[in-house]
Each structure stands twice: as structure tokens, then as C-alpha cells.
Short mmCIF file of C-alpha atoms in Angstrom, two decimals:
data_model
loop_
_atom_site.label_atom_id
_atom_site.label_comp_id
_atom_site.label_asym_id
_atom_site.label_seq_id
_atom_site.Cartn_x
_atom_site.Cartn_y
_atom_site.Cartn_z
CA UNK A 292 12.13 6.86 -32.55
CA UNK A 293 15.37 4.94 -32.87
CA UNK A 294 17.61 6.47 -30.40
CA UNK A 295 21.52 6.90 -32.76
CA UNK A 296 24.46 6.18 -30.97
CA UNK A 297 24.58 2.91 -28.86
CA UNK A 298 27.41 1.01 -29.94
CA UNK A 299 29.68 -1.43 -29.23
CA UNK A 300 30.05 -2.39 -25.40
CA UNK A 301 27.69 -0.07 -23.96
CA UNK A 302 25.28 -1.22 -27.24
CA UNK A 303 26.48 -5.34 -25.95
CA UNK A 304 25.55 -4.41 -22.47
CA UNK A 305 22.15 -3.55 -22.91
CA UNK A 306 21.57 -5.39 -25.55
CA UNK A 307 22.68 -8.56 -22.65
CA UNK A 308 21.45 -6.91 -20.18
CA UNK A 309 17.35 -6.88 -21.93
CA UNK A 310 17.85 -9.85 -23.36
CA UNK A 311 17.81 -11.80 -19.71
CA UNK A 312 15.60 -9.71 -17.88
CA UNK A 313 13.05 -11.11 -20.65
CA UNK A 314 14.23 -14.51 -21.19
CA UNK A 315 14.35 -15.62 -16.82
CA UNK A 316 11.20 -14.36 -16.99
CA UNK A 317 9.60 -16.35 -19.69
CA UNK A 318 12.02 -19.50 -19.33
CA UNK A 319 11.45 -19.66 -15.88
CA UNK A 320 7.95 -20.06 -16.61
CA UNK A 321 8.40 -22.14 -19.75
CA UNK A 322 10.75 -24.95 -17.70
CA UNK A 323 7.88 -25.27 -14.40
CA UNK A 324 5.75 -25.96 -17.49
CA UNK A 325 7.77 -28.62 -19.01
CA UNK A 326 8.93 -30.52 -15.53
CA UNK A 327 7.92 -31.37 -13.35
CA UNK A 328 9.62 -28.79 -10.10
CA UNK A 329 8.45 -26.17 -8.75
CA UNK A 330 8.31 -22.72 -9.53
CA UNK A 331 11.65 -21.47 -7.44
CA UNK A 332 13.64 -24.06 -8.67
CA UNK A 333 12.83 -23.70 -12.38
CA UNK A 334 13.14 -19.59 -11.53
CA UNK A 335 16.52 -20.67 -9.75
CA UNK A 336 17.64 -23.53 -12.81
CA UNK A 337 16.93 -20.08 -15.46
CA UNK A 338 19.27 -17.03 -13.41
CA UNK A 339 22.32 -19.80 -13.71
CA UNK A 340 20.40 -20.39 -17.32
CA UNK A 341 21.44 -16.94 -17.82
CA UNK A 342 24.20 -16.75 -16.50
CA UNK A 343 26.02 -18.74 -19.08
CA UNK A 344 23.87 -17.06 -22.10
CA UNK A 345 24.77 -13.98 -20.52
CA UNK A 346 29.01 -14.36 -21.27
CA UNK A 347 28.21 -17.16 -24.71
CA UNK A 348 26.51 -13.13 -25.61
CA UNK A 349 28.78 -11.30 -25.18
CA UNK A 350 31.32 -13.86 -26.76
CA UNK A 351 29.09 -14.77 -29.78
CA UNK A 352 27.80 -10.84 -31.06
CA UNK A 353 31.65 -10.06 -29.99
CA UNK A 354 32.78 -12.21 -33.36
CA UNK A 355 29.57 -12.09 -35.67
CA UNK A 356 29.66 -8.50 -34.99
CA UNK A 357 33.52 -8.98 -36.85
CA UNK A 358 32.63 -10.83 -39.01
CA UNK A 359 29.87 -8.64 -40.11
CA UNK A 360 32.73 -6.48 -40.42
CA UNK A 361 34.85 -7.54 -42.72
CA UNK A 362 31.85 -8.04 -44.85
CA UNK A 363 30.95 -6.68 -47.97
CA UNK A 364 27.31 -6.07 -48.23
CA UNK A 365 26.23 -3.90 -45.64
CA UNK A 366 22.56 -4.54 -42.59
CA UNK A 367 21.35 -7.75 -41.52
CA UNK A 368 19.38 -9.22 -43.98
CA UNK A 369 17.03 -12.27 -43.75
CA UNK A 370 19.57 -14.88 -43.81
CA UNK A 371 21.37 -13.17 -41.33
CA UNK A 372 19.26 -12.30 -38.48
CA UNK A 373 18.81 -16.09 -39.04
CA UNK A 374 22.11 -16.25 -39.25
CA UNK A 375 22.37 -14.97 -35.88
CA UNK A 376 19.57 -17.25 -34.11
CA UNK A 377 20.30 -19.97 -35.22
CA UNK A 378 24.07 -19.45 -34.53
CA UNK A 379 23.42 -18.62 -31.16
CA UNK A 380 20.79 -21.08 -30.03
CA UNK A 381 22.72 -23.70 -31.38
CA UNK A 382 25.96 -22.48 -28.87
CA UNK A 383 24.02 -21.99 -26.29
CA UNK A 384 22.12 -25.58 -26.47
CA UNK A 385 25.32 -27.17 -25.99
CA UNK A 386 26.01 -26.08 -22.28
CA UNK A 387 23.37 -26.36 -20.93
CA UNK A 388 21.90 -29.66 -21.48
CA UNK A 389 24.27 -31.06 -18.77
CA UNK A 390 22.89 -27.84 -16.55
CA UNK A 391 18.97 -28.71 -16.99
CA UNK A 392 20.71 -32.63 -16.48
CA UNK A 393 22.34 -31.63 -13.19
CA UNK A 394 19.45 -29.58 -12.42
CA UNK A 395 16.78 -31.55 -12.68
CA UNK A 396 18.08 -34.61 -12.19
CA UNK A 397 17.77 -36.32 -15.10
CA UNK A 398 19.20 -38.90 -17.70
CA UNK A 399 20.66 -36.05 -20.96
CA UNK A 400 18.31 -37.62 -23.68
CA UNK A 401 14.93 -35.81 -21.39
CA UNK A 402 17.53 -32.97 -20.93
CA UNK A 403 17.54 -33.15 -24.78
CA UNK A 404 13.98 -32.27 -25.01
CA UNK A 405 14.15 -29.27 -22.64
CA UNK A 406 16.89 -27.84 -23.88
CA UNK A 407 14.74 -28.28 -27.54
CA UNK A 408 11.61 -27.38 -26.28
CA UNK A 409 13.35 -23.79 -24.96
CA UNK A 410 14.88 -23.56 -28.06
CA UNK A 411 11.74 -23.33 -30.71
CA UNK A 412 10.95 -20.43 -28.39
CA UNK A 413 13.89 -18.68 -27.92
CA UNK A 414 14.51 -19.42 -31.75
CA UNK A 415 11.81 -16.94 -32.63
CA UNK A 416 12.81 -14.89 -29.18
CA UNK A 417 16.26 -14.45 -30.99
CA UNK A 418 14.94 -12.68 -33.73
CA UNK A 419 12.39 -10.82 -33.20
CA UNK A 420 14.32 -9.68 -30.18
CA UNK A 421 16.81 -8.24 -32.33
CA UNK A 422 14.68 -6.94 -34.71
CA UNK A 423 13.13 -4.58 -31.82
CA UNK A 424 16.47 -3.56 -30.95
CA UNK A 425 18.65 -3.29 -33.95
CA UNK A 426 14.38 -1.39 -34.81
CA UNK A 427 14.61 1.71 -31.83
CA UNK A 428 18.95 1.40 -31.26
CA UNK A 429 20.04 1.21 -34.16
CA UNK A 430 22.42 -0.88 -35.79
CA UNK A 431 25.50 -2.11 -34.81
CA UNK A 432 28.56 0.95 -37.44
CA UNK A 433 30.17 -2.98 -38.05
CA UNK A 434 27.19 -3.85 -40.27
CA UNK A 435 26.00 0.81 -40.70
CA UNK A 436 29.28 2.23 -42.10
CA UNK A 437 27.77 5.02 -42.18
CA UNK A 438 28.23 5.50 -38.67
CA UNK A 439 31.43 3.38 -37.86
CA UNK A 440 34.23 6.36 -38.50
CA UNK A 441 30.90 8.45 -36.12
CA UNK A 442 30.54 5.89 -33.43
CA UNK A 443 34.63 5.13 -32.46
#
């Protein structure tokens, strides 16, 4: 079943909310496993990282959808989905390395290694989540131009 019609800001808010809720749970578990920190400290970092990710997600997805709307080719190919995942996670890495280093009081090198561990997981997670989200809610109007006039 596909829930067509979720577009624009509403679509982005639902996307970000679902994505980050699942991400907080999974990243807290991963951070606890990768560090000597306890569950509470790892959950705190997961929530802080989520706040950073929400802001970045809103900015990145808005820009990405604007870029998609300017393309002549419709739909999201495997290449476009990979570009989306790499672009989002690459930008997030730049913001999170200093946060992880400060939070756990570790070197930037250690923070980079921890972030790279999360990055590998979240590259896959972002790809799978976005694909599943599009299957449930349909493509954004910017990509699926046949709905663009109806939804805007």
C-alpha cells in the first residue's frame, strides 16, 4: 500500500522524524558497543547527534529535492540513491567528528574511527530507509513530475 500525497514540508518532517527516531535507538546501541561509555552517555550522544542530523537532514533534503526537480530524468535510480546517501552521510561526518571527540573526550582520530563505523552502518541504513519510505509514501513531486501540479 502506498500513501500518495505526502509532499513538501510535511513529507520532510515525517521523513526526518521517522528516520531520526530509529537512528537514535540504533546509534545509541552502536555507540555503547564501540566505546567504554555506558548506555546513558551513549544515548545522550545519540540524541545530540540526532539534533545535528535533523538540521542537516532538513537542509540537505531540501537542496537535494531542488536539484532533482531541475533534472530532466524522473525517478530515483540506484545511482541517485547512492549519491543521496553519500552526500548526506559525508556532510554529517563533518559535523559529528568534533561532537564525538568532545562528548567522549577522545582524540579526533578516535572520533573519526567511531564515526566511520557509524557511517558504514548508516550508509546502508539511509539507503534502505529512503527506499522503504518512498515505497510507502511515494516519490516526492519534484521527482515524480506527473503529480507535481496536483500536489503543489
